[in-house]
Amino acid sequence: MPTIPKIVFYFDVLSVFSYIGFEFMEKYTALWGIEVEYRPFNLGQVMRNTKNMLSPNKGPFLITDARRTSSITKIPFKGEPTKFPYNSTTALRTLQYLKTHHPRLMVPAMRRLWRMEYVERRAPESADDIKQALDGLVDARVVEEAISVPDTLEAVKQNTADVEQMKGFGAPTILVYRKGESEPQMYFGSDRFEHIAIYLDKEFYPMKQLFSAPKI
């Protein structure tokens, strides 16, 4: 059982609301004094297996909604990548490797990949794409190692299976553990932090205040 509140944040880099939810999560991690663990998973597989496929109208609306959130929070966002959807497996394996072997680099690497995707509008799909996105942060040899060892792929598969087992259907999927409790509550999406704050008895901030107040 956790000695402080803990959140497990399941994400896929190709999910725009994983990106937005991550930026909210990073703000609240510091404010709430909680432990957060990021776990990469294959969103496409979960959506196919749960038959949670996008309607033709939903995709464009998600981008519009992301633009609105960006205008309020100043989270960098210029649109989806020119190639979308794309295969995110290489990016997920790289992040899983960093989590295991270089944990302090995982969060900045996540930001780099999302910047490539949603600011530069380039899909971080190939090993070369990943190397470019992480240049100066992660040695290129680390990316090669990440996609060559089987452990990274198995871990991403296990994370994906875990999301399916908990009856998740999209990203981000968020598990929240209260202090001293072993059974979590599951939340979905980047807009459930008020619910989470109430569940953890923590202070909730409207997004404009969260991203603009100097003390925050």
Coordinates of C-alpha atoms in Angstrom, one line a residue:
M1 CA 0.0 0.0 0.0
P2 CA 1.3 3.5 -0.8
T3 CA 2.6 5.6 2.1
I4 CA 1.6 8.7 0.0
P5 CA -1.0 9.0 -2.7
K6 CA 0.1 7.5 -5.9
I7 CA -1.1 7.9 -9.5
V8 CA -0.3 5.5 -12.4
F9 CA -0.7 7.4 -15.7
Y10 CA -1.1 5.1 -18.8
F11 CA -0.4 7.0 -22.0
D12 CA 0.4 6.7 -25.7
V13 CA 2.5 9.3 -27.4
L14 CA 0.1 9.5 -30.3
S15 CA -2.7 10.5 -27.9
V16 CA -3.1 14.3 -27.8
F17 CA -5.0 14.1 -24.5
S18 CA -2.2 12.0 -23.1
Y19 CA 0.0 15.0 -23.9
I20 CA -2.4 17.5 -22.3
G21 CA -3.1 15.3 -19.4
F22 CA 0.6 14.8 -18.8
E23 CA 1.2 18.5 -18.5
F24 CA -1.6 18.8 -16.0
M25 CA -0.2 15.8 -14.2
E26 CA 3.2 17.3 -13.9
K27 CA 1.7 20.5 -12.4
Y28 CA -0.3 18.5 -9.8
T29 CA 2.6 16.2 -8.9
A30 CA 4.4 19.1 -7.4
L31 CA 1.4 20.8 -5.9
W32 CA -0.1 17.6 -4.3
G33 CA 3.1 15.9 -3.0
I34 CA 2.2 12.6 -4.7
E35 CA 4.0 9.9 -6.5
V36 CA 3.3 9.5 -10.2
E37 CA 4.4 6.6 -12.4
Y38 CA 4.1 6.9 -16.2
R39 CA 3.5 3.7 -18.2
P40 CA 3.4 3.6 -22.0
F41 CA 0.9 1.4 -23.7
N42 CA -0.5 0.7 -27.2
L43 CA -3.6 2.8 -27.5
G44 CA -4.5 1.4 -31.0
Q45 CA -4.6 -2.1 -29.7
V46 CA -6.9 -1.2 -26.8
M47 CA -9.2 0.8 -29.0
R48 CA -9.5 -2.1 -31.5
N49 CA -10.0 -4.7 -28.9
T50 CA -12.7 -2.6 -27.1
K51 CA -14.3 -1.5 -30.4
N52 CA -13.7 2.1 -29.3
M53 CA -13.0 3.5 -32.8
L54 CA -13.2 7.2 -33.6
S55 CA -16.2 8.5 -35.5
P56 CA -15.1 10.6 -38.6
N57 CA -16.3 13.7 -36.8
K58 CA -14.5 13.1 -33.5
G59 CA -10.9 13.4 -34.7
P60 CA -11.3 17.0 -36.0
F61 CA -13.2 17.9 -32.8
L62 CA -10.4 16.6 -30.6
I63 CA -7.9 18.8 -32.4
T64 CA -10.2 21.8 -32.0
D65 CA -10.6 21.0 -28.3
A66 CA -6.8 20.7 -27.9
R67 CA -6.4 24.1 -29.5
R68 CA -8.8 25.6 -27.0
T69 CA -7.0 24.0 -24.1
S70 CA -3.7 25.3 -25.5
S71 CA -5.0 28.8 -25.8
I72 CA -5.9 28.8 -22.1
T73 CA -2.9 27.0 -20.7
K74 CA -0.2 27.9 -23.2
I75 CA 0.6 24.2 -23.6
P76 CA 2.4 24.2 -26.9
F77 CA 0.2 22.9 -29.7
K78 CA 0.0 23.6 -33.4
G79 CA -2.0 20.7 -34.7
E80 CA -1.7 16.9 -35.3
P81 CA 1.3 15.6 -37.3
T82 CA 1.0 15.4 -41.0
K83 CA 1.1 11.6 -40.7
F84 CA -1.6 10.4 -38.4
P85 CA -2.2 7.9 -37.1
Y86 CA 1.2 6.3 -37.1
N87 CA 3.0 3.4 -35.4
S88 CA 4.2 4.6 -32.0
T89 CA 5.8 1.4 -30.9
T90 CA 9.4 2.7 -31.3
A91 CA 8.7 5.8 -29.2
L92 CA 6.9 3.7 -26.5
R93 CA 9.8 1.2 -26.3
T94 CA 12.3 4.1 -26.0
L95 CA 10.4 5.7 -23.2
Q96 CA 10.0 2.3 -21.4
Y97 CA 13.8 1.8 -21.7
L98 CA 14.4 5.3 -20.2
K99 CA 12.0 4.6 -17.4
T100 CA 13.9 1.5 -16.5
H101 CA 17.5 2.6 -17.1
H102 CA 17.5 6.4 -17.0
P103 CA 14.3 7.4 -15.1
R104 CA 15.2 11.0 -14.8
L105 CA 15.2 11.4 -18.5
M106 CA 11.7 9.9 -19.1
V107 CA 9.7 13.1 -18.5
P108 CA 11.9 15.4 -20.6
A109 CA 12.0 12.8 -23.3
M110 CA 8.1 12.6 -23.3
R111 CA 8.0 16.4 -23.7
R112 CA 10.5 16.2 -26.6
L113 CA 8.5 13.6 -28.4
W114 CA 5.2 15.5 -28.0
R115 CA 6.9 18.7 -29.2
M116 CA 8.0 16.9 -32.4
E117 CA 4.4 15.6 -32.8
Y118 CA 2.2 18.5 -31.9
V119 CA 4.4 21.5 -32.4
E120 CA 6.6 20.5 -35.3
R121 CA 3.8 18.3 -36.6
R122 CA 6.1 15.4 -37.4
A123 CA 5.3 11.9 -36.3
P124 CA 8.0 10.4 -34.0
E125 CA 7.7 7.0 -35.7
S126 CA 11.1 5.7 -36.8
A127 CA 14.3 5.3 -34.8
D128 CA 15.8 8.2 -36.7
D129 CA 12.8 10.4 -35.8
I130 CA 13.2 9.5 -32.1
K131 CA 17.0 10.2 -32.3
Q132 CA 16.2 13.7 -33.8
A133 CA 13.6 14.4 -31.1
L134 CA 15.9 13.4 -28.3
D135 CA 19.1 14.8 -29.7
G136 CA 21.2 16.4 -26.9
L137 CA 19.2 14.6 -24.2
V138 CA 19.6 10.9 -25.1
D139 CA 22.5 9.3 -26.9
A140 CA 21.5 7.7 -30.2
R141 CA 22.9 4.4 -29.0
V142 CA 20.3 4.4 -26.2
V143 CA 17.5 4.5 -28.8
E144 CA 19.1 1.6 -30.7
E145 CA 19.4 -0.4 -27.5
A146 CA 15.8 0.4 -26.5
I147 CA 14.4 -1.0 -29.7
S148 CA 16.6 -4.1 -29.8
V149 CA 16.1 -5.5 -26.3
P150 CA 12.9 -7.6 -26.0
D151 CA 12.2 -6.4 -22.5
T152 CA 11.0 -3.0 -23.7
L153 CA 8.4 -4.6 -26.1
E154 CA 7.3 -7.0 -23.4
A155 CA 6.8 -4.2 -20.9
V156 CA 4.7 -2.2 -23.3
K157 CA 2.6 -5.3 -24.1
Q158 CA 2.1 -5.9 -20.4
N159 CA 1.0 -2.3 -19.8
T160 CA -1.4 -2.7 -22.7
A161 CA -2.8 -5.9 -21.2
D162 CA -3.1 -4.2 -17.9
V163 CA -5.2 -1.4 -19.4
E164 CA -7.5 -3.9 -21.0
Q165 CA -7.8 -6.0 -17.8
M166 CA -8.9 -2.9 -15.9
K167 CA -11.5 -2.3 -18.6
G168 CA -9.8 0.8 -19.9
F169 CA -10.6 1.9 -23.4
G170 CA -8.5 5.0 -24.2
A171 CA -5.7 7.3 -23.2
P172 CA -4.8 8.6 -20.8
T173 CA -6.1 5.9 -18.4
I174 CA -5.3 7.0 -14.8
L175 CA -5.2 4.8 -11.7
V176 CA -5.4 6.7 -8.4
Y177 CA -4.4 5.2 -5.0
R178 CA -5.1 7.0 -1.8
K179 CA -2.6 6.8 1.0
G180 CA -2.7 3.4 2.8
E181 CA -5.2 1.9 0.3
S182 CA -4.4 -0.9 -2.1
E183 CA -7.4 -0.6 -4.4
P184 CA -7.3 2.3 -6.9
Q185 CA -10.0 4.2 -8.6
M186 CA -9.8 4.5 -12.4
Y187 CA -10.2 7.7 -14.3
F188 CA -10.1 8.4 -18.1
G189 CA -9.1 11.6 -19.9
S190 CA -7.2 14.8 -19.3
D191 CA -10.2 16.6 -17.8
R192 CA -10.7 14.5 -14.6
F193 CA -8.3 16.3 -12.3
E194 CA -11.1 17.9 -10.3
H195 CA -12.6 14.4 -9.6
I196 CA -9.1 13.2 -8.7
A197 CA -8.5 16.2 -6.4
I198 CA -11.7 15.5 -4.5
Y199 CA -10.9 11.8 -4.2
L200 CA -7.5 12.6 -2.8
D201 CA -8.7 15.5 -0.7
K202 CA -6.3 17.9 -2.5
E203 CA -6.8 21.4 -3.9
F204 CA -8.1 21.7 -7.4
Y205 CA -7.1 24.7 -9.6
P206 CA -9.0 25.9 -12.8
M207 CA -6.7 25.4 -15.7
K208 CA -6.1 29.1 -16.3
Q209 CA -5.0 29.5 -12.7
L210 CA -3.0 26.3 -12.7
F211 CA -0.9 27.4 -15.7
S212 CA -0.6 31.1 -15.1
A213 CA -0.3 31.8 -11.3
P214 CA 3.4 32.5 -10.4
K215 CA 3.2 30.3 -7.3
I216 CA 2.1 27.4 -9.4

